[in-house]
C-alpha positions as a Python dict, from the first residue, in 0.01 Angstrom:
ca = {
    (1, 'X'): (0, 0, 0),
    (2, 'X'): (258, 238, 116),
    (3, 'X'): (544, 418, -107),
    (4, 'X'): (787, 345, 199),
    (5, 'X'): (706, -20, 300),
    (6, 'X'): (975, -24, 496),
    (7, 'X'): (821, 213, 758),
    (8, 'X'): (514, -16, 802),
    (9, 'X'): (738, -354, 758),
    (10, 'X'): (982, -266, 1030),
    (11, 'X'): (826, -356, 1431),
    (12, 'X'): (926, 3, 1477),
    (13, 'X'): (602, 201, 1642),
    (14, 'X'): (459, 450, 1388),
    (15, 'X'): (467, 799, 1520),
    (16, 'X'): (335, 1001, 1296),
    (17, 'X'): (-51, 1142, 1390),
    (18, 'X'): (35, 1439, 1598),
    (19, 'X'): (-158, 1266, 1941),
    (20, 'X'): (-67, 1012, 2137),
    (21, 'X'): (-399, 839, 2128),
    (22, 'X'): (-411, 834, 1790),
    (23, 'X'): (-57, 679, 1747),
    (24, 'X'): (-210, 418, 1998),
    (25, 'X'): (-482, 380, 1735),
    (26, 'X'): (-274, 347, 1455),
    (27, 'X'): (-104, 20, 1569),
    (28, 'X'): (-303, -125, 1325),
    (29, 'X'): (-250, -49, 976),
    (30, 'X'): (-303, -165, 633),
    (31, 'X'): (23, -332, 481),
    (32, 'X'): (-15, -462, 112),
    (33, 'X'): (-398, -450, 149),
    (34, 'X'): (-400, -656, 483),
    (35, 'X'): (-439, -509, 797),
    (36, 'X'): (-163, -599, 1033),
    (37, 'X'): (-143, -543, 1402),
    (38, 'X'): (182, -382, 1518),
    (39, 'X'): (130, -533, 1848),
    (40, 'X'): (201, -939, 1853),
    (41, 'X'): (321, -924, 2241),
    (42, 'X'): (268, -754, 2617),
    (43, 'X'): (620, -680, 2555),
    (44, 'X'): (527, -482, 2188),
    (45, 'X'): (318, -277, 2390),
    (46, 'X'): (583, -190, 2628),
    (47, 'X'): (796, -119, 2384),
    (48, 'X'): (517, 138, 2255),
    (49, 'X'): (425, 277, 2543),
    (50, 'X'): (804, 345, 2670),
    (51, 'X'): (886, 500, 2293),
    (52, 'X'): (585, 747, 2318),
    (53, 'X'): (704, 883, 2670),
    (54, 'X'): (377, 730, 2835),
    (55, 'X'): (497, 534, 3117),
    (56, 'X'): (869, 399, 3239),
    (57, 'X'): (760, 40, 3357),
    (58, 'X'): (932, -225, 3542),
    (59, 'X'): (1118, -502, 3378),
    (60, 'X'): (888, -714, 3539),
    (61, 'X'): (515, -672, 3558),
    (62, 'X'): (299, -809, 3823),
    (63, 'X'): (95, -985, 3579),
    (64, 'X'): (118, -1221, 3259),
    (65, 'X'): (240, -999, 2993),
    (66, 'X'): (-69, -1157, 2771),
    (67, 'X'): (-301, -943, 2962),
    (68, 'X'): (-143, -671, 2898),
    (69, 'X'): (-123, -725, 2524),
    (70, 'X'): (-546, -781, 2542),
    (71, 'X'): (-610, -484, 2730),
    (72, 'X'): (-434, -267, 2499),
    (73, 'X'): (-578, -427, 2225),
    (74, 'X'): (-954, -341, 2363),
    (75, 'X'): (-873, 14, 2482),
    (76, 'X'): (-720, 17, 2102),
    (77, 'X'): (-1063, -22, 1999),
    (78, 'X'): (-1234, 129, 2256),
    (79, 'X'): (-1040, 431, 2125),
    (80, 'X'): (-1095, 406, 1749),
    (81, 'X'): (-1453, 332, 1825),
    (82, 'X'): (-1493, 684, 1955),
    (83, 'X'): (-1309, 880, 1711),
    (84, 'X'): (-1534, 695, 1459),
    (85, 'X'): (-1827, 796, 1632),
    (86, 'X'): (-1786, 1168, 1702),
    (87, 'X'): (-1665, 1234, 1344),
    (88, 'X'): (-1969, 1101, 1234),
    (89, 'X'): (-2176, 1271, 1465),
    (90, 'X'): (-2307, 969, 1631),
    (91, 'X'): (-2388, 969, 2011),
    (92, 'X'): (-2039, 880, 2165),
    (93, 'X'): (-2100, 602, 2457),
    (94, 'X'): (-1777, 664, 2692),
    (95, 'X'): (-1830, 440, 2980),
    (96, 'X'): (-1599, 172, 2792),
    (97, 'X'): (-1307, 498, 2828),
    (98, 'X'): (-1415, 572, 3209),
    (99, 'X'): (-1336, 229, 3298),
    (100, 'X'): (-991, 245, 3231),
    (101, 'X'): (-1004, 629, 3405),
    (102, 'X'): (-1146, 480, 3695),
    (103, 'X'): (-889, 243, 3750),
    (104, 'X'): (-615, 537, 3761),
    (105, 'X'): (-370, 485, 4038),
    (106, 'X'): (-125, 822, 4010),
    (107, 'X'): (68, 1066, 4231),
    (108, 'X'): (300, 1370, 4131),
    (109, 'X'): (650, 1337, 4190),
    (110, 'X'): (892, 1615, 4242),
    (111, 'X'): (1225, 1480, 4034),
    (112, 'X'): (1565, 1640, 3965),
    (113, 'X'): (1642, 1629, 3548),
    (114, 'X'): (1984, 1576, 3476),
    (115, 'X'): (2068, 1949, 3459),
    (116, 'X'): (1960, 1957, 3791),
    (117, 'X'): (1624, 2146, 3789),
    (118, 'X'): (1301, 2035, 3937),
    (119, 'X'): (990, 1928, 3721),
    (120, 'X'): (664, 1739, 3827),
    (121, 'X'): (624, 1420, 3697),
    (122, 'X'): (303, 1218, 3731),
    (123, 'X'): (354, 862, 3815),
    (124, 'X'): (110, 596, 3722),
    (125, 'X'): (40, 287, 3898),
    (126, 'X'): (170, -49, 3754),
    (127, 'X'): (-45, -332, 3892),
    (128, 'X'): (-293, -400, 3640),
    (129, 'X'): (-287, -399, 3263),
    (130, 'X'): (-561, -152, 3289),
    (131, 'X'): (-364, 96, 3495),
    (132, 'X'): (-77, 94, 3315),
    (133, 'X'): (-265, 181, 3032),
    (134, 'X'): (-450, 498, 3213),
    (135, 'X'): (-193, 764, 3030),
    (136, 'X'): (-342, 642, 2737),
    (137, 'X'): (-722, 671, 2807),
    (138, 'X'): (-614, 1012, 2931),
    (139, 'X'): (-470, 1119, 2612),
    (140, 'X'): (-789, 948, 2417),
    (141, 'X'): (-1036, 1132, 2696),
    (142, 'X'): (-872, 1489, 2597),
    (143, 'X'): (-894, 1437, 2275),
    (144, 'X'): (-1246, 1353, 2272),
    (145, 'X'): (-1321, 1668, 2485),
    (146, 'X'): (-1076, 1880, 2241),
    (147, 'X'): (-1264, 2164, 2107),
    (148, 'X'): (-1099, 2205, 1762),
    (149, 'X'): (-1183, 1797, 1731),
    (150, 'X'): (-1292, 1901, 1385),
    (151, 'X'): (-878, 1891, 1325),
    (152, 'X'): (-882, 1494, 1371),
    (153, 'X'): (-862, 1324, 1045),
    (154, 'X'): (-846, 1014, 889),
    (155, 'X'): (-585, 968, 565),
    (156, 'X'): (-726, 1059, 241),
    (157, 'X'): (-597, 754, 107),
    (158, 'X'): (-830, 548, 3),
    (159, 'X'): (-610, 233, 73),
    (160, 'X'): (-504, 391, 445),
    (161, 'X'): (-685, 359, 804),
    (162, 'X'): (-461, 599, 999),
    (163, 'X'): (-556, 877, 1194),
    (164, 'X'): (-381, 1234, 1250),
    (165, 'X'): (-448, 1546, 1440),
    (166, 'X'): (-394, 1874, 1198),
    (167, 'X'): (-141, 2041, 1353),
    (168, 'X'): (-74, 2274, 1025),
    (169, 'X'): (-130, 2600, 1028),
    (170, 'X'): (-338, 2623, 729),
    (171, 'X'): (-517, 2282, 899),
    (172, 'X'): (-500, 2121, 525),
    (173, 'X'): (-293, 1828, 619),
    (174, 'X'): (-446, 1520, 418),
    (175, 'X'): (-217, 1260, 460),
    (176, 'X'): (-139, 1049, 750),
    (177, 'X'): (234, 1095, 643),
    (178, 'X'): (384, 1234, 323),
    (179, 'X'): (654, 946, 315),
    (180, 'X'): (391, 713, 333),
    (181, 'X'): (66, 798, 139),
    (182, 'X'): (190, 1154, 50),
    (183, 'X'): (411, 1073, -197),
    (184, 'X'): (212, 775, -339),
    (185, 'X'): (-56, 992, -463),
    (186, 'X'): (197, 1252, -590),
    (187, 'X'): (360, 951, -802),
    (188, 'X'): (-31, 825, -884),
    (189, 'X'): (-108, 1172, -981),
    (190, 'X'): (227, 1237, -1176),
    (191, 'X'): (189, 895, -1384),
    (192, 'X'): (-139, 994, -1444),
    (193, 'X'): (-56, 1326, -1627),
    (194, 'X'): (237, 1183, -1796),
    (195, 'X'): (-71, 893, -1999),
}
């Protein structure tokens, strides 16, 4: 599907939608016409969730890392299920979302950066699946309250399932990434001028 295959091919997390929850949603992508699920593990989803910044776990977890890999997975599309919703106008059902809010275990944590200034950090609890993926409802909870939700956007390729926030300041951003589906529909449209 993609000009670049070898972004999509690699196990490397795609982080290319401008919101962390919508990163989390596109885990799953379409590869050669097939969708394929960038998380195979528990340990694929720590991998994710340490890369976007979201939570410094243990090397051990309290709990099978299978869990953690089916929790993620249903929060996934908990997740895309709302974003599908409210940009069709549909009446959004968020109790699936304020279970995994509910289950927040957090504090704030005065800690010394290597510079040696002070910054807050929040620190999320680690002893269920479902708490260690709380940063993540969070991010999916404000961008479902985000006035300017009007900016999230799915890829105008017609081959593509990613999502993006429109960060640009012209908000005319239509591709989930111009080294992916970007510059397959400027080749597409350049072969086409050329018959």
């Amino acid at each position: 599907m993609f000009g670049s295959p070898s972004l999509l091919t690699s196990n490397a997390p795609l982080f290319i939608a401008d919101h962390g929850a919508l990163d989390f949603v596109n885990t799953v992508a379409q590869v050669e016409g097939q969708p394929r699920d960038f998380w195979q593990s528990g340990e694929d989803v720590q991998h994710w969730l340490t890369h976007a910044g979201l939570a410094t776990l243990p090397d051990r977890l309290p709990f099978p890392a299978g869990e953690l890999l089916q929790e993620a997975r249903q929060l996934r599309e908990v997740i895309r299920r709302l974003v599908i919703q409210k940009k069709a106008g549909e009446a959004v059902d968020v109790a699936a979302l304020n279970r995994y809010l509910a289950a927040a275990s957090s504090y704030q944590q005065l800690v010394t950066d290597p510079q040696g200034g002070l910054r807050l950090e929040r620190i999320y609890g680690t002893q269920t699946p479902v708490q260690v993926l709380e940063p993540v409802a969070a991010l999916a909870a404000s961008l479902m309250s985000d006035p300017h939700f009007e900016l999230v956007r799915e890829c105008e390729h017609p081959e593509c399932t990613l999502w993006f926030y429109d960060r640009t300041k012209a908000h005319r951003r239509r591709w989930c990434s111009m080294a992916l589906c970007g510059n397959r529909a400027k080749v597409a449209r350049f072969r086409q001028q050329q018959k």
